[in-house]
Each structure stands twice: as structure tokens, then as C-alpha cells.
Coordinates of C-alpha atoms and ligand atoms in Angstrom, one line a residue:
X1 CA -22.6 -84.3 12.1
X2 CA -22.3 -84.6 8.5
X3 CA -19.8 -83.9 6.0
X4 CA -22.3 -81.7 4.2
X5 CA -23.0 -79.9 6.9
X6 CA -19.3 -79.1 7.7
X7 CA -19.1 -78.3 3.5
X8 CA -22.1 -75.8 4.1
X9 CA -20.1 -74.6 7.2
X10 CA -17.1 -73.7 5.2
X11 CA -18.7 -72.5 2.5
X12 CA -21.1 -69.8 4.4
X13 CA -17.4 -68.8 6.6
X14 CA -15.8 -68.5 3.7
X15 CA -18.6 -65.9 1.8
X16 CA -18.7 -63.9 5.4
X17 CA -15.3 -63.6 5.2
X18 CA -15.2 -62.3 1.3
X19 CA -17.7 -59.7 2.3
X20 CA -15.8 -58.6 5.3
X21 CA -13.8 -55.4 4.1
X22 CA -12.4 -53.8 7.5
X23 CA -9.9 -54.8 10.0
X24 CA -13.1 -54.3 12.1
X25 CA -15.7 -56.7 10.3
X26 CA -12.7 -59.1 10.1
X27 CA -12.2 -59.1 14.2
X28 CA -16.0 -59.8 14.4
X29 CA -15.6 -62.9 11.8
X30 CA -12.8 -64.2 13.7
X31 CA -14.8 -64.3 16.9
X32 CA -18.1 -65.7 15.0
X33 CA -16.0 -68.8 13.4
X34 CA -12.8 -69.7 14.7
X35 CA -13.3 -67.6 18.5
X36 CA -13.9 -69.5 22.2
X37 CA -17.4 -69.4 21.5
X38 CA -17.3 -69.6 17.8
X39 CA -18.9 -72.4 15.1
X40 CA -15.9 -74.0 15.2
X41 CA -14.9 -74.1 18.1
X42 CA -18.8 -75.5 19.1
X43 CA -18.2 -78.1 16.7
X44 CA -14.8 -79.6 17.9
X45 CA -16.7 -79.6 20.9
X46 CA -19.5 -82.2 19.3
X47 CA -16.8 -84.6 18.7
X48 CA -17.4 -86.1 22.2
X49 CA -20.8 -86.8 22.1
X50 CA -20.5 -88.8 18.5
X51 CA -19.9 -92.6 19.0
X52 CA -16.5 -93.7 19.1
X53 CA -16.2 -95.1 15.4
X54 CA -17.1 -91.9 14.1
X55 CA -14.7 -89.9 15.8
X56 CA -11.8 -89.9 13.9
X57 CA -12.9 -89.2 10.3
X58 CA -15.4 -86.2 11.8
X59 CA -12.0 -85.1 14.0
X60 CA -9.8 -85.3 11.1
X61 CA -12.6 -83.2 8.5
X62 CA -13.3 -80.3 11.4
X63 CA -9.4 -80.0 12.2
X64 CA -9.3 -79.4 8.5
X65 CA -12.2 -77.1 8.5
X66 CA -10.2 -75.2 11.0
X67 CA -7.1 -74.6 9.2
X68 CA -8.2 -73.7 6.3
X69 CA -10.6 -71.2 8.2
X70 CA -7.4 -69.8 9.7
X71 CA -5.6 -69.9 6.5
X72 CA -8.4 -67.6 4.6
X73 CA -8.5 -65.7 7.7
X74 CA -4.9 -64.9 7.6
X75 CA -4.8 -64.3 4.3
X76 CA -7.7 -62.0 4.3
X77 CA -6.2 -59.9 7.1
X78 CA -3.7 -59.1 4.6
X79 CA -6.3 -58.3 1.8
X80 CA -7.4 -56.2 3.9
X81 CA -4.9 -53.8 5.5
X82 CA -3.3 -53.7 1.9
X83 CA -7.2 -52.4 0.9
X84 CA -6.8 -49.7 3.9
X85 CA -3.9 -48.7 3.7
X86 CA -3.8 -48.1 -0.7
X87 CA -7.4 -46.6 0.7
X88 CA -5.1 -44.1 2.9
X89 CA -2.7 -43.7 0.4
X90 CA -4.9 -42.2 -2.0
X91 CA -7.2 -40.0 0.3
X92 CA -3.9 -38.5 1.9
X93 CA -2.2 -38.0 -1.2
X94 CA -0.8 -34.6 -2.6
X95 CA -0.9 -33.2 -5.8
X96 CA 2.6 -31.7 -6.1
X97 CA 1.9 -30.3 -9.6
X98 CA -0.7 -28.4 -8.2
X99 CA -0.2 -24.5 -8.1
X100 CA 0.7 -23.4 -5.0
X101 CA -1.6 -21.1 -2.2
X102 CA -0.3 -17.6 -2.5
X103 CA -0.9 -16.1 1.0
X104 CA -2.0 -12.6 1.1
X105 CA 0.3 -10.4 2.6
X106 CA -0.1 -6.8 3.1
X107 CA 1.2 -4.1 1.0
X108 CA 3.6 -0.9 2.2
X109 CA 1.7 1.6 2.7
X110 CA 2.4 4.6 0.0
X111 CA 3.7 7.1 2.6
X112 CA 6.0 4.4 3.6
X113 CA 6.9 3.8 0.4
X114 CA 7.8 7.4 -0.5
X115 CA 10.2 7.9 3.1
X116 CA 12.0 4.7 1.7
X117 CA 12.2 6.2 -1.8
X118 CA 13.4 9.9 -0.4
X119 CA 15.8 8.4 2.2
X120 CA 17.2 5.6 -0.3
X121 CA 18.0 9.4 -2.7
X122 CA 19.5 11.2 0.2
X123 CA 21.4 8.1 1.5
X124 CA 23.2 8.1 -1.7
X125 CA 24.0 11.9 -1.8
X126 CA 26.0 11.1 1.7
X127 CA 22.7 11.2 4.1
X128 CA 22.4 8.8 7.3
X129 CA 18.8 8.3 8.8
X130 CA 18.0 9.1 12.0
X131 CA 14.5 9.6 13.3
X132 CA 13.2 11.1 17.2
X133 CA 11.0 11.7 19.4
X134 CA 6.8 12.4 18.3
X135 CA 6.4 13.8 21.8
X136 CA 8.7 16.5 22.1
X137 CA 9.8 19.4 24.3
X138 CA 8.8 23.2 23.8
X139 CA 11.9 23.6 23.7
X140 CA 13.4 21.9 20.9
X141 CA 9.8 22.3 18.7
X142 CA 9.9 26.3 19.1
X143 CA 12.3 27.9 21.5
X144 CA 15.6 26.8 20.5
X145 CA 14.5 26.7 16.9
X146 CA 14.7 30.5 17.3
X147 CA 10.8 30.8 18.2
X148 CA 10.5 32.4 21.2
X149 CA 7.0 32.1 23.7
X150 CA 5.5 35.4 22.0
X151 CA 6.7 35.3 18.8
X152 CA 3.7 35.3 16.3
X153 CA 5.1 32.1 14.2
X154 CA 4.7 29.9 16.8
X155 CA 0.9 29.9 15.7
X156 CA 1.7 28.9 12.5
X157 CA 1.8 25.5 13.9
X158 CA -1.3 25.0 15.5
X159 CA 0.2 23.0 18.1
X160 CA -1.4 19.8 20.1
X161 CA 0.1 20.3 23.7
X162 CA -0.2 17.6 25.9
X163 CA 0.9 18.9 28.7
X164 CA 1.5 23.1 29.4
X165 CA 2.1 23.7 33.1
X166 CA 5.3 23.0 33.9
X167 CA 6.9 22.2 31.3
X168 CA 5.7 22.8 27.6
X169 CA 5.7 19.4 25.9
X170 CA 3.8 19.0 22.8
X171 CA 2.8 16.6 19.8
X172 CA 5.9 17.9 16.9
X173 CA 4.4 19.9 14.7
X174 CA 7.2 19.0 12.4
X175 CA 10.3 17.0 12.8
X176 CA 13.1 20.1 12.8
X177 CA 13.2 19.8 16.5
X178 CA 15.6 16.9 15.1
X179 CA 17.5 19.5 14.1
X180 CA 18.5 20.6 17.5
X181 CA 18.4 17.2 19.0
X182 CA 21.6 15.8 16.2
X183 CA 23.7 19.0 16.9
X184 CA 23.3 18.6 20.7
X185 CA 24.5 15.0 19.9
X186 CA 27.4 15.7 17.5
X187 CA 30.0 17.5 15.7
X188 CA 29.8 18.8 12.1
X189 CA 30.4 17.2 9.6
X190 CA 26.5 16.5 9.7
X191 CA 24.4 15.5 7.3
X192 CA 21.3 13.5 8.0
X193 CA 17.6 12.8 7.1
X194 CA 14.8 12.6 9.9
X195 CA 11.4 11.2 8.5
X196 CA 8.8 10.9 11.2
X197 CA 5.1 11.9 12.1
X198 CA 4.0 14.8 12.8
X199 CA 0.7 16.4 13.8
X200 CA -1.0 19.9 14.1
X201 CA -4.4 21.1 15.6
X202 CA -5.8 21.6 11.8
X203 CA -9.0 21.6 10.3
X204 CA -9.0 18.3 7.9
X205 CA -9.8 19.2 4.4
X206 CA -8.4 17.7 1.4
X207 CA -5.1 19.2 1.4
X208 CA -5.1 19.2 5.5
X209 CA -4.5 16.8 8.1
X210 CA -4.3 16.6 11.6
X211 CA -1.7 13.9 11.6
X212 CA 1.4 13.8 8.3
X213 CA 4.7 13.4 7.9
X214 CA 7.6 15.0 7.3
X215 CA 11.0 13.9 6.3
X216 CA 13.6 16.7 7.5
X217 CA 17.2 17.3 6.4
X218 CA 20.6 18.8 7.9
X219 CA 23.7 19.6 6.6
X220 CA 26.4 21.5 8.5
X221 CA 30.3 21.7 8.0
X222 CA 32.7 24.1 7.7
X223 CA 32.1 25.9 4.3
X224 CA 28.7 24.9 3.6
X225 CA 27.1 27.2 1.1
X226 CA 23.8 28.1 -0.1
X227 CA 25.3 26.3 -2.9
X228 CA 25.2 23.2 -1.8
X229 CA 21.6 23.4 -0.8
X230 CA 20.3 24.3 -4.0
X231 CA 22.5 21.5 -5.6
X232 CA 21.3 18.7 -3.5
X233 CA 17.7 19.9 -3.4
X234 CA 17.9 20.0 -7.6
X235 CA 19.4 16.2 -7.6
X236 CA 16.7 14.8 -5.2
X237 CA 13.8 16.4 -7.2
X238 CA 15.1 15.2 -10.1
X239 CA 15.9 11.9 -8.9
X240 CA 12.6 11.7 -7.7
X241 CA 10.2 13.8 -10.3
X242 CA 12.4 13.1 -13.5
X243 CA 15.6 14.2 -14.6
X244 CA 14.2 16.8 -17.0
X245 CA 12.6 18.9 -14.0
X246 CA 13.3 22.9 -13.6
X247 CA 13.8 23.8 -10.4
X248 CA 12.8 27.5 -8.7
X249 CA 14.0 29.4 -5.5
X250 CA 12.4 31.8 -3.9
X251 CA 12.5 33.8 -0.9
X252 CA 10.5 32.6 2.4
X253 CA 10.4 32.6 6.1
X254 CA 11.0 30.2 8.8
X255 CA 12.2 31.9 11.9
X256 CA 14.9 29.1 12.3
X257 CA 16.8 29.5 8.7
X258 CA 18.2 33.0 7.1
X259 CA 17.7 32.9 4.3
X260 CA 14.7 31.3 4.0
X261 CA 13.3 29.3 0.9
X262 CA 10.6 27.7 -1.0
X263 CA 11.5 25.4 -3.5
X264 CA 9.5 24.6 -6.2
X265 CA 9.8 22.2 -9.4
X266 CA 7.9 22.8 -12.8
X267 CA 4.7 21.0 -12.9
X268 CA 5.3 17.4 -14.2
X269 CA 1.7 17.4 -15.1
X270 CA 1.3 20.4 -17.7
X271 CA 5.4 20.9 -18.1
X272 CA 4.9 24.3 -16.7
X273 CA 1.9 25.4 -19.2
X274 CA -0.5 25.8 -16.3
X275 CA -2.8 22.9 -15.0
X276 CA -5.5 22.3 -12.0
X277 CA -2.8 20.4 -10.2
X278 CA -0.5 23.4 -10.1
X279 CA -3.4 25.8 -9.9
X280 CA -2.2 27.6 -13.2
X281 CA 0.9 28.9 -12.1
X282 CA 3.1 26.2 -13.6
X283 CA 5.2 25.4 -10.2
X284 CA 4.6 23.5 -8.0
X285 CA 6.1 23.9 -4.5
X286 CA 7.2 21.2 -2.5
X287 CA 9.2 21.9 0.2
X288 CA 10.9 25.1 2.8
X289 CA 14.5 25.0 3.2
X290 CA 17.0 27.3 4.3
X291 CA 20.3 28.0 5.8
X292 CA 20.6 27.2 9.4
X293 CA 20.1 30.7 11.1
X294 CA 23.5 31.9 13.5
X295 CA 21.2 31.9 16.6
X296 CA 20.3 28.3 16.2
X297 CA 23.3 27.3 15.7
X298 CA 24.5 29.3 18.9
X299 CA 21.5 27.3 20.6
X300 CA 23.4 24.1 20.6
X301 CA 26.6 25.5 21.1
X302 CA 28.2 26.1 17.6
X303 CA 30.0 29.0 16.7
X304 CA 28.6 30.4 13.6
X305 CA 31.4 31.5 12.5
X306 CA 32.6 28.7 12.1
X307 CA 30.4 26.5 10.9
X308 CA 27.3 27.1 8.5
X309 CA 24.6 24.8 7.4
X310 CA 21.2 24.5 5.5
X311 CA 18.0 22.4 6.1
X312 CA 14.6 21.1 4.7
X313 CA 11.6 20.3 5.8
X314 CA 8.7 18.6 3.6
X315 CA 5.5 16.6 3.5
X316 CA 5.4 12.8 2.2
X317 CA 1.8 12.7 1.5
X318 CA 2.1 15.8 -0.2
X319 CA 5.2 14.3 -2.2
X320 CA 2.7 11.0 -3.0
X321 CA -0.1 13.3 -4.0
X322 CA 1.7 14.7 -6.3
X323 CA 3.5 12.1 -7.7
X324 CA 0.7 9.7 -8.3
X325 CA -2.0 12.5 -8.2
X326 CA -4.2 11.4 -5.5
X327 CA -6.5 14.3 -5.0
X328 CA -7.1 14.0 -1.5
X329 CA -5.2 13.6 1.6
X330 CA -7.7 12.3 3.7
X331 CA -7.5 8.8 1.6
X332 CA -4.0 7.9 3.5
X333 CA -5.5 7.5 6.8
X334 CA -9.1 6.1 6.3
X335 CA -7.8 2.5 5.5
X336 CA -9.6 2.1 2.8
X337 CA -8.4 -1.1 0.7
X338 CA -9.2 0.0 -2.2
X339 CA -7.0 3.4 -2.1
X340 CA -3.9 1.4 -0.7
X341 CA -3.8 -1.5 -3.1
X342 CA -3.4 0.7 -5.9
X343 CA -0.3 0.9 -4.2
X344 CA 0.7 -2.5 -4.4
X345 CA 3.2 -2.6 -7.2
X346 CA 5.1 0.5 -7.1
X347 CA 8.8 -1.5 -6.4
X348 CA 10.0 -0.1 -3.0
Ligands
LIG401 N1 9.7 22.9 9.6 C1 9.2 23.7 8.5 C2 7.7 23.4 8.4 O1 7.2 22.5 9.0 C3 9.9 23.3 7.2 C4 11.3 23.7 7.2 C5 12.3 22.9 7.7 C6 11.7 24.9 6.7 C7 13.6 23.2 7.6 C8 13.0 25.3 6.6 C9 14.0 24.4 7.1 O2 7.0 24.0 7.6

């Protein structure tokens, strides 16, 4: 075995080793040189067969081989994981001065929007908010609300019973059953909000929907004047249609308030010239109200001679419509994307 060849050895590890650029290749290279069966290993192995005189110089020059085989080895191993993990480094890294992901989140939906709006109005004019039951009794939708089994105005809401036989109990065809349900509860003073859902067995059309809501309100104390409800009803529309808004009164029925009213604010539209919006007539209604009638307040145990009150009832999607003049009601409930994002940046 010559020196040349042991040379050649070295040089061809050496190369292998260079070209070796994973932990993986390097294991492999290990095992082919320097490993129990490896080159050098075979070669240390020669030494016994050489004749006794050459032993010691061809000992001495494959030891050598050997170490320095384990030194590049060693120091290659280090090449390498500093190669893998800069190589880690960079595929793992993150830009921090990248902008960040916004996620999409939903956006309220605009009749929600509006109960927050008119509750947030009536909370500060002295208002708590309480809400009830969508499934409701007979009896607190019609009877003790002063509408008795064969009076004709309990078909003015075309009512979706759910159940008639033995006990009347019905979808609310709006939320003054509330009405009954607080006074039961409480004493006066009262004064509360009740927005909820609320449906009716109705042809859909654009100004019609089987399903709505309604955002109701109390108020009964000692004292309590038809006053007061014109004064409160004034602030919240002009809180919530502009400051400069006229307000009107007039005379309607609901079986459970005496005197009845519907109260209407000048179109915000045409100023109360006349428009499509308010069909010409320059008003535009948007809620019944009324003072609490005697007999319901005998219903729940008040004596009306003591104690007076007034209440409203009205429509939120109405209330959006006309606030943001969406023409159609139908558009609340058909999930359309494009209808409810428009929605999106009204502050709530
Ligand atoms: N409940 C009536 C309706 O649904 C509205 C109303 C409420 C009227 C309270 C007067 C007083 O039309």
C-alpha cells in the first residue's frame, strides 16, 4: 500500500465530504470512510498482511489519514447544521413589518342596529330594557289588553296560533302583551322599553311582513299626563330624525289606550312639501301610542284612579326604511350580503 494511494484516499474523502450538504449525506460519509466496514477501517486492517519493516511508516501515515478524516468530519458536521439551521431560520422567518390579516367579522344587522339606537334614546330619557316572551298567551296578547274573544280588533292582527284548544297561545303579534306582563311584575313608577319580534299571518309585500319587530314603551306613575307622552315621543323623534323635526298628533284607536294616537313627524325627505316617500301628504307616521286605558290598568290590579300611564308601540324595520330609505321590507330577511353590508358603518 502506497503512500499515493493513501494521498488519493484522502483526497477523494475529503471531496465526498465537501459535496455532502445534509446531516443525512454526512451519516452516509461517515459510514463509507471512517465506519466498521469503511475504507479506512479496511485499510488499518491491511497493515497485517504488509511485511514487518513496512509496518510502522504505513501504521503511522493511515493513523494520520484517520484523524484528519475525523477532524474534517467533525468539522463538517458543524458546517453543516449551521447550513440547516440558517436554512430554517430563513424559511421560518416572519415579516413583522408586514400588514397584518384583517379577519372578516360580521356586521350588526340594521334592525339591530336601530333597537340599540332607540333603546340607547329612551335609556337616557329614564327607560330600562326589558324584553319577553315571542310565544305568548291569549291572554296577555288580546284579552287583558282590553280585547275581548269577539271583539272585531282582534282581527286586526292576523294572528299565528299555535295552539287554540285549550288554551289560546299564540306567535305575539306585537310586543304590548309586555305591557301586562311588567305591571303584573311591579309597582309604578314604571317606565320601560320592550323590543322583541313579532309576527302576523300577512301577505308579504313590500311594506309587509310576516315576521318584524317592535320596540314597545310604558310609562305609569302617579300624575302621568298626556303631556308627558307627547314630550317624550317629540325628544325621541328628534333625537333620532333630527332636531329640526315637527311633530303631529292625531286621534286613533287601539282598544288598549284612551285616547288613542298616531304620531307622525314631517317628512325628512321633502321637509313636508310632499314626496313619494310620504305619499304627498308631507307626514310621515311612525308609530301608535296612547294613554294606558282604566280597564287595563284594572286588569293587573291598578287602581286607575290612582295611577295613569301612556304607551307606544312601533316598527324597527319601518323606522330603518325610513331612515335610510330602503324601499322594501322584504330585503331585511332574505340575507342578502349585499343589502346588509351597506350597513356596515353606521357606528352603533
Ligand atoms: N300594539 C300596537 C300595534 O301593534 C301599537 C301600540 C302600542 C299602540 C301601544 C298604542 C299603544 O299596532
Amino acid at each position: 500500500m502506497s503512500s499515493e494511494r493513501i494521498e488519493a484516499l484522502l483526497q477523494r474523502a475529503l471531496e465526498e465530504l465537501h459535496a455532502a450538504t445534509t446531516q443525512d449525506a454526512l451519516t452516509e460519509w461517515h459510514a463509507r470512510y471512517l465506519g466498521r466496514r469503511g475504507d479506512v477501517t479496511a485499510l488499518l486492517r491491511q497493515l497485517g498482511t504488509l511485511p514487518p519493516e513496512e509496518r510502522p511508516a504505513f501504521g503511522r501515515a493511515a493513523n494520520a489519514l484517520k484523524e484528519e478524516l475525523q477532524r474534517a468530519y467533525e468539522q463538517r458536521e458543524r458546517e453543516i447544521r449551521e447550513l440547516e439551521l440558517a436554512a430554517r431560520i430563513a424559511s421560518e422567518a416572519v415579516d413583522v413589518t408586514l400588514p397584518g390579516r384583517v379577519p372578516p367579522i360580521g356586521t350588526l344587522h340594521p334592525v339591530t342596529q336601530m333597537i340599540r339606537e332607540v333603546t340607547d334614546i329612551f335609556a337616557h330619557l329614564g327607560f330600562q330594557v326589558v324584553e319577553g316572551p315571542e310565544v305568548e298567551y291569549g291572554y296577555y296578547a288580546f284579552d287583558a289588553l282590553n280585547i275581548p274573544p269577539e271583539h272585531p280588533a282582534r282581527d286586526v292582527w292576523d294572528t299565528i296560533f299555535i295552539e287554540s284548544d285549550q288554551k289560546e297561545i299564540v306567535l305575539r303579534p306585537h310586543t304590548s302583551p309586555m305591557q301586562i306582563r311588567v305591571m303584573q311584575r311591579r309597582q309604578p313608577p314604571i317606565r320601560v322599553v320592550v323590543p322583541g319580534r313579532c309576527y302576523r299571518y300577512e301577505a308579504v309585500d313590500a311594506t309587509h311582513e310576516w315576521h318584524f319587530h317592535q320596540i314597545e314603551g310604558l310609562a305609569v306613575d302617579e300624575h302621568i299626563t298626556m303631556a308627558d307622552l307627547k314630550g317624550t315621543l317629540a325628544e325621541f323623534a328628534r333625537q333620532l330624525f333630527g332636531r329640526e323635526r315637527r311633530v303631529r298628533f292625531r286621534c286613533d284607536f287601539f282598544p288598549f289606550v284612551e285616547p288613542g294616537v298616531d304620531f307622525a313627524i314631517d317628512c325628512m325627505f321633502c321637509r313636508g312639501e310632499g314626496c313619494r316617500v310620504c305619499g304627498n301628504s308631507g307626514w310621515i307616521e311612525i308609530l301608535g301610542a296612547g294613554m294606558v286605558h282604566p280597564q287595563v290598568l284594572r286588569n293587573v290590579g291598578y287602581d286607575p284612579e290612582r295611577y295613569s300611564g301612556w304607551a307606544f308601540g312601533m316598527g324597527v324595520e319601518r323606522l330603518v326604511m325610513l331612515k335610510y330609505g330602503v324601499p322594501d321590507i322584504r330585503y331585511f330577511y332574505q340575507g342578502d350580503l349585499r343589502f346588509l353590508q351597506q350597513f356596515d358603518r353606521i357606528p352603533v
